[in-house]
GROMACS .gro file of C-alpha atoms in nm:
model
  392
    1MET     CA    1   1.852   0.404   1.476
    2GLU     CA    2   2.074   0.477   1.181
    3ASN     CA    3   1.897   0.565   0.861
    4ASN     CA    4   2.180   0.639   0.620
    5LEU     CA    5   2.171   0.524   0.260
    6PRO     CA    6   2.463   0.479   0.024
    7SER     CA    7   2.680   0.771  -0.069
    8GLY     CA    8   2.489   1.010  -0.289
    9CYS     CA    9   2.147   0.887  -0.175
   10GLY     CA   10   2.131   1.091   0.145
   11ARG     CA   11   1.891   1.013   0.425
   12LEU     CA   12   1.562   0.851   0.331
   13LEU     CA   13   1.306   1.089   0.478
   14SER     CA   14   1.015   0.850   0.422
   15LEU     CA   15   1.167   0.597   0.662
   16ASP     CA   16   1.195   0.861   0.935
   17VAL     CA   17   0.837   0.968   0.871
   18LEU     CA   18   0.700   0.613   0.891
   19ARG     CA   19   0.895   0.556   1.211
   20GLY     CA   20   0.764   0.883   1.351
   21MET     CA   21   0.406   0.791   1.262
   22THR     CA   22   0.439   0.462   1.449
   23VAL     CA   23   0.586   0.628   1.760
   24ALA     CA   24   0.311   0.891   1.764
   25GLY     CA   25   0.059   0.611   1.712
   26MET     CA   26   0.200   0.408   2.002
   27ILE     CA   27   0.169   0.708   2.233
   28LEU     CA   28  -0.184   0.777   2.109
   29VAL     CA   29  -0.328   0.428   2.159
   30ASN     CA   30  -0.155   0.363   2.494
   31ASN     CA   31  -0.287   0.671   2.674
   32PRO     CA   32  -0.663   0.732   2.634
   33GLY     CA   33  -0.832   0.975   2.865
   34SER     CA   34  -1.053   0.688   2.983
   35TRP     CA   35  -1.029   0.318   2.894
   36GLY     CA   36  -1.407   0.308   2.915
   37ALA     CA   37  -1.447   0.555   2.628
   38VAL     CA   38  -1.218   0.447   2.346
   39TYR     CA   39  -1.322   0.446   1.980
   40ALA     CA   40  -1.318   0.095   1.828
   41PRO     CA   41  -1.027   0.155   1.583
   42LEU     CA   42  -0.812   0.268   1.877
   43GLN     CA   43  -0.864  -0.058   2.068
   44HIS     CA   44  -0.666  -0.379   2.029
   45ALA     CA   45  -0.851  -0.685   1.905
   46ALA     CA   46  -0.986  -0.873   2.206
   47TRP     CA   47  -0.819  -1.193   2.082
   48ASN     CA   48  -0.813  -1.312   1.720
   49GLY     CA   49  -0.847  -1.040   1.459
   50LEU     CA   50  -0.683  -0.713   1.363
   51THR     CA   51  -0.758  -0.346   1.429
   52PRO     CA   52  -0.565  -0.035   1.317
   53THR     CA   53  -0.419  -0.017   1.668
   54ASP     CA   54  -0.274  -0.367   1.629
   55LEU     CA   55  -0.062  -0.240   1.338
   56VAL     CA   56   0.137   0.019   1.532
   57PHE     CA   57   0.384  -0.196   1.728
   58PRO     CA   58   0.459  -0.443   1.444
   59LEU     CA   59   0.523  -0.151   1.206
   60PHE     CA   60   0.786  -0.024   1.448
   61MET     CA   61   0.934  -0.375   1.471
   62PHE     CA   62   0.953  -0.392   1.091
   63ILE     CA   63   1.127  -0.051   1.076
   64MET     CA   64   1.376  -0.171   1.336
   65GLY     CA   65   1.463  -0.454   1.097
   66VAL     CA   66   1.515  -0.208   0.809
   67SER     CA   67   1.732   0.013   1.031
   68THR     CA   68   1.931  -0.292   1.144
   69TYR     CA   69   2.034  -0.356   0.785
   70LEU     CA   70   2.135   0.008   0.737
   71SER     CA   71   2.335   0.019   1.062
   72LEU     CA   72   2.520  -0.310   1.010
   73ARG     CA   73   2.638  -0.210   0.662
   74LYS     CA   74   2.925  -0.017   0.821
   75TYR     CA   75   3.056  -0.350   0.956
   76ASP     CA   76   3.005  -0.517   0.616
   77PHE     CA   77   2.778  -0.765   0.802
   78ALA     CA   78   3.092  -0.935   0.935
   79CYS     CA   79   3.090  -1.113   1.270
   80SER     CA   80   3.354  -0.880   1.415
   81GLY     CA   81   3.416  -0.790   1.775
   82ALA     CA   82   3.301  -0.433   1.712
   83ALA     CA   83   2.972  -0.546   1.556
   84ILE     CA   84   2.898  -0.797   1.832
   85ARG     CA   85   2.977  -0.540   2.103
   86LYS     CA   86   2.746  -0.286   1.943
   87ILE     CA   87   2.462  -0.538   1.915
   88LEU     CA   88   2.498  -0.666   2.272
   89VAL     CA   89   2.536  -0.321   2.427
   90ARG     CA   90   2.236  -0.180   2.240
   91THR     CA   91   2.026  -0.483   2.330
   92ALA     CA   92   2.119  -0.450   2.698
   93VAL     CA   93   2.054  -0.073   2.704
   94ILE     CA   94   1.709  -0.094   2.543
   95PHE     CA   95   1.612  -0.385   2.769
   96ALA     CA   96   1.737  -0.202   3.080
   97VAL     CA   97   1.548   0.116   2.985
   98GLY     CA   98   1.228  -0.086   2.943
   99LEU     CA   99   1.282  -0.250   3.280
  100ALA     CA  100   1.353   0.088   3.440
  101VAL     CA  101   1.033   0.240   3.300
  102GLY     CA  102   0.836  -0.054   3.442
  103TRP     CA  103   1.002  -0.013   3.782
  104PHE     CA  104   0.937   0.362   3.779
  105SER     CA  105   0.568   0.298   3.715
  106ARG     CA  106   0.545   0.052   4.008
  107PHE     CA  107   0.741   0.290   4.230
  108CYS     CA  108   0.511   0.586   4.159
  109PHE     CA  109   0.187   0.395   4.212
  110SER     CA  110   0.322   0.224   4.524
  111MET     CA  111   0.417   0.564   4.667
  112GLN     CA  112   0.066   0.688   4.593
  113SER     CA  113  -0.099   0.387   4.756
  114LEU     CA  114   0.116   0.404   5.070
  115ALA     CA  115   0.056   0.777   5.100
  116GLU     CA  116  -0.318   0.713   5.108
  117GLN     CA  117  -0.255   0.472   5.396
  118GLY     CA  118  -0.071   0.740   5.593
  119VAL     CA  119   0.272   0.573   5.574
  120PRO     CA  120   0.561   0.816   5.652
  121LEU     CA  121   0.757   0.949   5.353
  122TRP     CA  122   1.090   0.770   5.405
  123GLU     CA  123   0.916   0.439   5.472
  124ARG     CA  124   0.711   0.489   5.154
  125VAL     CA  125   1.029   0.547   4.955
  126ALA     CA  126   1.204   0.240   5.099
  127ARG     CA  127   0.905   0.009   5.049
  128SER     CA  128   0.829   0.140   4.699
  129ALA     CA  129   1.189   0.122   4.579
  130ASP     CA  130   1.210  -0.245   4.678
  131SER     CA  131   0.944  -0.362   4.432
  132PHE     CA  132   1.144  -0.597   4.212
  133GLU     CA  133   0.972  -0.907   4.346
  134ARG     CA  134   0.664  -0.826   4.136
  135ILE     CA  135   0.807  -0.620   3.852
  136ARG     CA  136   0.703  -0.718   3.500
  137ILE     CA  137   1.020  -0.842   3.329
  138LEU     CA  138   0.909  -0.808   2.968
  139GLY     CA  139   0.727  -0.533   2.778
  140VAL     CA  140   0.736  -0.332   2.456
  141LEU     CA  141   1.094  -0.206   2.487
  142GLN     CA  142   1.217  -0.542   2.613
  143ARG     CA  143   1.065  -0.717   2.312
  144LEU     CA  144   1.226  -0.462   2.081
  145ALA     CA  145   1.559  -0.526   2.251
  146LEU     CA  146   1.542  -0.905   2.230
  147SER     CA  147   1.412  -0.904   1.872
  148TYR     CA  148   1.678  -0.659   1.760
  149GLY     CA  149   1.955  -0.846   1.939
  150ALA     CA  150   1.864  -1.188   1.804
  151GLY     CA  151   1.791  -1.055   1.455
  152ALA     CA  152   2.116  -0.859   1.435
  153LEU     CA  153   2.323  -1.156   1.559
  154ILE     CA  154   2.163  -1.374   1.291
  155ALA     CA  155   2.241  -1.105   1.033
  156VAL     CA  156   2.615  -1.103   1.111
  157THR     CA  157   2.654  -1.480   1.151
  158ALA     CA  158   2.439  -1.620   0.868
  159ARG     CA  159   2.466  -1.579   0.495
  160ARG     CA  160   2.233  -1.309   0.372
  161ARG     CA  161   2.072  -1.547   0.125
  162ALA     CA  162   1.979  -1.771   0.415
  163ILE     CA  163   1.805  -1.502   0.621
  164PRO     CA  164   1.462  -1.529   0.452
  165TRP     CA  165   1.475  -1.904   0.506
  166ILE     CA  166   1.569  -1.857   0.872
  167ALA     CA  167   1.269  -1.626   0.914
  168ALA     CA  168   1.045  -1.882   0.743
  169GLY     CA  169   1.182  -2.156   0.969
  170LEU     CA  170   1.112  -1.952   1.282
  171PHE     CA  171   0.756  -1.889   1.165
  172ALA     CA  172   0.699  -2.255   1.080
  173ALA     CA  173   0.839  -2.384   1.410
  174TYR     CA  174   0.642  -2.131   1.615
  175GLY     CA  175   0.323  -2.198   1.419
  176LEU     CA  176   0.352  -2.571   1.491
  177ILE     CA  177   0.405  -2.496   1.860
  178LEU     CA  178   0.090  -2.282   1.866
  179LEU     CA  179  -0.123  -2.537   1.680
  180SER     CA  180  -0.009  -2.824   1.900
  181GLY     CA  181  -0.017  -2.638   2.231
  182ASN     CA  182  -0.358  -2.464   2.249
  183GLY     CA  183  -0.185  -2.152   2.119
  184PHE     CA  184  -0.508  -1.989   2.007
  185ASP     CA  185  -0.704  -2.052   2.327
  186LEU     CA  186  -0.745  -1.760   2.564
  187SER     CA  187  -0.673  -1.969   2.871
  188PRO     CA  188  -0.396  -2.048   3.121
  189ASP     CA  189  -0.332  -2.370   2.922
  190ASN     CA  190  -0.213  -2.172   2.619
  191VAL     CA  191   0.145  -2.284   2.545
  192VAL     CA  192   0.258  -1.919   2.535
  193ALA     CA  193   0.133  -1.865   2.891
  194VAL     CA  194   0.266  -2.203   3.010
  195VAL     CA  195   0.621  -2.134   2.887
  196ASP     CA  196   0.624  -1.778   3.019
  197ARG     CA  197   0.501  -1.891   3.361
  198ALA     CA  198   0.772  -2.156   3.379
  199VAL     CA  199   1.051  -1.919   3.278
  200LEU     CA  200   0.942  -1.581   3.414
  201GLY     CA  201   0.710  -1.671   3.701
  202GLU     CA  202   0.354  -1.542   3.741
  203ALA     CA  203   0.462  -1.250   3.958
  204HIS     CA  204   0.664  -1.106   3.669
  205MET     CA  205   0.399  -1.134   3.398
  206TYR     CA  206   0.118  -0.914   3.269
  207ARG     CA  207  -0.229  -1.002   3.401
  208GLY     CA  208  -0.458  -0.807   3.169
  209GLU     CA  209  -0.652  -1.117   3.063
  210GLY     CA  210  -0.757  -1.201   3.420
  211PHE     CA  211  -0.471  -1.451   3.449
  212SER     CA  212  -0.098  -1.442   3.382
  213PHE     CA  213  -0.057  -1.398   3.007
  214ASP     CA  214   0.207  -1.167   2.866
  215PRO     CA  215   0.144  -1.027   2.515
  216GLU     CA  216   0.515  -0.942   2.499
  217GLY     CA  217   0.623  -1.273   2.651
  218LEU     CA  218   0.932  -1.481   2.592
  219LEU     CA  219   0.800  -1.755   2.364
  220SER     CA  220   0.605  -1.511   2.147
  221THR     CA  221   0.926  -1.315   2.091
  222VAL     CA  222   1.043  -1.593   1.854
  223PRO     CA  223   0.821  -1.479   1.563
  224SER     CA  224   0.905  -1.114   1.630
  225VAL     CA  225   1.270  -1.203   1.560
  226ALA     CA  226   1.153  -1.329   1.220
  227HIS     CA  227   0.955  -1.004   1.192
  228VAL     CA  228   1.279  -0.806   1.228
  229LEU     CA  229   1.449  -1.030   0.972
  230ILE     CA  230   1.179  -0.949   0.715
  231GLY     CA  231   1.243  -0.579   0.775
  232PHE     CA  232   1.614  -0.653   0.733
  233CYS     CA  233   1.547  -0.804   0.390
  234ILE     CA  234   1.346  -0.497   0.286
  235GLY     CA  235   1.635  -0.282   0.405
  236ARG     CA  236   1.855  -0.461   0.156
  237ALA     CA  237   1.620  -0.354  -0.124
  238LEU     CA  238   1.650   0.009  -0.009
  239VAL     CA  239   2.026   0.020  -0.067
  240SER     CA  240   2.028  -0.157  -0.402
  241GLU     CA  241   2.168   0.027  -0.703
  242GLU     CA  242   1.829   0.036  -0.874
  243GLU     CA  243   1.648   0.358  -0.958
  244LEU     CA  244   1.428   0.481  -0.673
  245LYS     CA  245   1.105   0.412  -0.863
  246LEU     CA  246   1.214   0.051  -0.925
  247LYS     CA  247   1.294   0.012  -0.555
  248ILE     CA  248   0.947   0.136  -0.469
  249LEU     CA  249   0.785  -0.113  -0.708
  250LYS     CA  250   0.993  -0.398  -0.564
  251ILE     CA  251   0.903  -0.309  -0.203
  252LEU     CA  252   0.538  -0.265  -0.297
  253ARG     CA  253   0.538  -0.605  -0.465
  254TRP     CA  254   0.686  -0.769  -0.157
  255GLY     CA  255   0.435  -0.587   0.061
  256ALA     CA  256   0.146  -0.725  -0.144
  257LEU     CA  257   0.289  -1.079  -0.136
  258LEU     CA  258   0.341  -1.067   0.241
  259MET     CA  259  -0.012  -0.941   0.301
  260LEU     CA  260  -0.154  -1.213   0.077
  261ALA     CA  261   0.054  -1.479   0.253
  262GLY     CA  262  -0.057  -1.358   0.596
  263TRP     CA  263  -0.422  -1.343   0.492
  264LEU     CA  264  -0.416  -1.696   0.346
  265LEU     CA  265  -0.222  -1.838   0.640
  266GLY     CA  266  -0.487  -1.688   0.869
  267TYR     CA  267  -0.724  -1.969   0.769
  268LEU     CA  268  -0.488  -2.217   0.935
  269CYS     CA  269  -0.323  -1.997   1.193
  270PRO     CA  270  -0.549  -1.707   1.302
  271VAL     CA  271  -0.425  -1.349   1.297
  272ASN     CA  272  -0.354  -1.275   1.663
  273LYS     CA  273  -0.133  -0.999   1.803
  274LYS     CA  274  -0.126  -1.127   2.159
  275VAL     CA  275   0.048  -1.448   2.056
  276TRP     CA  276   0.219  -1.273   1.759
  277SER     CA  277   0.102  -1.549   1.525
  278PRO     CA  278   0.294  -1.604   1.198
  279SER     CA  279  -0.009  -1.484   1.000
  280PHE     CA  280  -0.015  -1.164   1.208
  281ALA     CA  281   0.356  -1.105   1.148
  282LEU     CA  282   0.335  -1.163   0.773
  283LEU     CA  283   0.024  -0.950   0.730
  284THR     CA  284   0.161  -0.657   0.929
  285CYS     CA  285   0.501  -0.677   0.758
  286GLY     CA  286   0.314  -0.653   0.428
  287VAL     CA  287   0.125  -0.347   0.549
  288ALA     CA  288   0.451  -0.190   0.671
  289ALA     CA  289   0.633  -0.253   0.342
  290SER     CA  290   0.341  -0.114   0.143
  291ALA     CA  291   0.321   0.194   0.367
  292LEU     CA  292   0.695   0.251   0.325
  293ALA     CA  293   0.663   0.226  -0.054
  294LEU     CA  294   0.371   0.471  -0.054
  295LEU     CA  295   0.563   0.721   0.159
  296MET     CA  296   0.872   0.685  -0.061
  297TRP     CA  297   0.659   0.769  -0.364
  298THR     CA  298   0.483   1.060  -0.192
  299ILE     CA  299   0.783   1.214  -0.018
  300ASP     CA  300   1.099   1.108  -0.199
  301VAL     CA  301   0.965   1.097  -0.555
  302ARG     CA  302   0.678   1.348  -0.563
  303GLY     CA  303   0.842   1.578  -0.309
  304HIS     CA  304   0.534   1.633  -0.088
  305ARG     CA  305   0.720   1.686   0.240
  306ARG     CA  306   0.567   1.975   0.432
  307TRP     CA  307   0.291   1.762   0.589
  308SER     CA  308   0.545   1.508   0.715
  309ARG     CA  309   0.761   1.734   0.931
  310PHE     CA  310   0.548   1.673   1.239
  311PHE     CA  311   0.623   1.301   1.223
  312GLU     CA  312   0.988   1.353   1.134
  313VAL     CA  313   1.042   1.500   1.482
  314PHE     CA  314   0.936   1.165   1.631
  315GLY     CA  315   1.120   0.966   1.365
  316VAL     CA  316   1.469   1.096   1.434
  317ASN     CA  317   1.451   1.030   1.811
  318PRO     CA  318   1.196   0.747   1.828
  319LEU     CA  319   1.290   0.548   2.136
  320PHE     CA  320   1.387   0.854   2.340
  321LEU     CA  321   1.051   1.021   2.275
  322TYR     CA  322   0.860   0.697   2.335
  323VAL     CA  323   1.031   0.659   2.673
  324THR     CA  324   0.967   1.027   2.748
  325ALA     CA  325   0.597   0.976   2.677
  326SER     CA  326   0.588   0.664   2.895
  327VAL     CA  327   0.745   0.845   3.191
  328LEU     CA  328   0.524   1.150   3.143
  329SER     CA  329   0.207   0.937   3.132
  330VAL     CA  330   0.306   0.762   3.457
  331VAL     CA  331   0.364   1.097   3.629
  332LEU     CA  332   0.028   1.230   3.510
  333LEU     CA  333  -0.148   0.921   3.647
  334ALA     CA  334   0.047   0.895   3.974
  335VAL     CA  335   0.065   1.257   4.093
  336ARG     CA  336  -0.254   1.349   4.276
  337VAL     CA  337  -0.379   1.700   4.344
  338PRO     CA  338  -0.689   1.844   4.515
  339CYS     CA  339  -0.963   1.936   4.269
  340GLY     CA  340  -1.334   1.999   4.323
  341GLY     CA  341  -1.329   1.892   4.685
  342GLU     CA  342  -1.149   1.562   4.618
  343THR     CA  343  -0.801   1.438   4.537
  344MET     CA  344  -0.740   1.304   4.187
  345SER     CA  345  -0.459   1.243   3.942
  346LEU     CA  346  -0.336   1.511   3.705
  347GLN     CA  347  -0.463   1.295   3.421
  348ALA     CA  348  -0.812   1.287   3.572
  349VAL     CA  349  -0.807   1.664   3.623
  350VAL     CA  350  -0.725   1.723   3.256
  351TYR     CA  351  -0.972   1.465   3.126
  352SER     CA  352  -1.263   1.481   3.371
  353HIS     CA  353  -1.258   1.851   3.457
  354GLY     CA  354  -1.097   2.000   3.149
  355LEU     CA  355  -1.188   1.802   2.838
  356ARG     CA  356  -1.495   1.589   2.911
  357PRO     CA  357  -1.734   1.870   3.014
  358TRP     CA  358  -1.645   2.049   2.692
  359LEU     CA  359  -1.619   1.762   2.441
  360GLY     CA  360  -1.802   1.463   2.589
  361ASP     CA  361  -1.671   1.118   2.683
  362TYR     CA  362  -1.529   0.971   2.362
  363PRO     CA  363  -1.395   1.289   2.196
  364ALA     CA  364  -1.234   1.391   2.527
  365SER     CA  365  -1.078   1.048   2.566
  366LEU     CA  366  -0.920   1.094   2.223
  367ALA     CA  367  -0.822   1.457   2.283
  368TYR     CA  368  -0.621   1.364   2.594
  369PRO     CA  369  -0.362   1.143   2.418
  370LEU     CA  370  -0.350   1.392   2.129
  371LEU     CA  371  -0.244   1.656   2.382
  372LEU     CA  372   0.018   1.413   2.517
  373VAL     CA  373   0.148   1.351   2.164
  374GLY     CA  374   0.169   1.727   2.115
  375ALA     CA  375   0.356   1.775   2.444
  376VAL     CA  376   0.612   1.508   2.356
  377TRP     CA  377   0.648   1.660   2.009
  378LEU     CA  378   0.735   1.994   2.170
  379ILE     CA  379   1.006   1.816   2.370
  380GLY     CA  380   1.146   1.659   2.054
  381LEU     CA  381   1.124   1.973   1.837
  382PRO     CA  382   1.438   2.153   1.968
  383LEU     CA  383   1.635   1.828   1.937
  384TYR     CA  384   1.517   1.796   1.576
  385ARG     CA  385   1.606   2.156   1.495
  386LYS     CA  386   1.954   2.125   1.648
  387ARG     CA  387   2.007   1.781   1.484
  388ILE     CA  388   2.055   1.617   1.824
  389TYR     CA  389   1.989   1.243   1.801
  390VAL     CA  390   1.953   1.060   2.133
  391LYS     CA  391   2.047   0.700   2.054
  392ILE     CA  392   1.906   0.427   2.274
   0.00000   0.00000   0.00000
């Protein structure tokens, strides 16, 4: 993700830091030592509502919108062949990487399961590799890809003054669909689940609710496109000719207005991450804009930067390090080793035999993903020091 400001402004460190904080947060909340011992703030809301964990993904989506504005400036937001090619290629690459990570996870756990059944190695490989009939099509990276692609195409084909209205129209249309289609019922009759089943098929959807319901599904990607467009509009404020302090005040004002709008809309359209309700998108965009303004004041105005270097490592290679963490977590869960007279995963060895006897259930469950965050940071550190940016 490009993060370059106009000539003379340099690179906005606060944007990298916020992006890095969200990537580290995504790794942290996705990989507890035990799902049965997770502190409440590190859990997603069961349905309606909002927890700190629910903020992480939408903050990254918002930052992607800001970065989209910064990256498309080089094309002067014109609908040129070069701009369209870049958008389509990047969309396809991010989507393919997400699909590949999902396949790798299925492959590893299928290999493990077949090994326990005594199936010969080459047969295990052949049967595990051919697992596309039940692969989950969508996911976090796939939603990022689709939201970026649609948002960027809108940015180069529509007038910039119209973009806030397009975002508002997407929110309004999606909100009406939810309200008229049982969109806030946790049931198979929810319009989000109905559309995803019809388009994707149950075999290719997430089943964490006890039935096929994908929190990163196709229909619920519509408001996340509007989410990216809001970030795009904030990106425009970043490159204005105003003094930095005036930019911060403007972004902070918009953050407050978005939070207020999301909170008020929540009385009609509940805040719900799993359906990505309009109130959820507005509220989290407001939080993201406010957090960006606060970091700009702290880092870029006040100059307090030393504390932020840890997150900057994640912020300059965000998708690469997120994918690295995803692959590493799969390996730790899938690879089994003998320990204490039984065979268990590497993750279980670290958590159950290393951390839990020393710290206890909940602290150990938190310590495990903190160690994973630290390991991924060590992978990203030499890239950061050598200014190597792996673009996905």
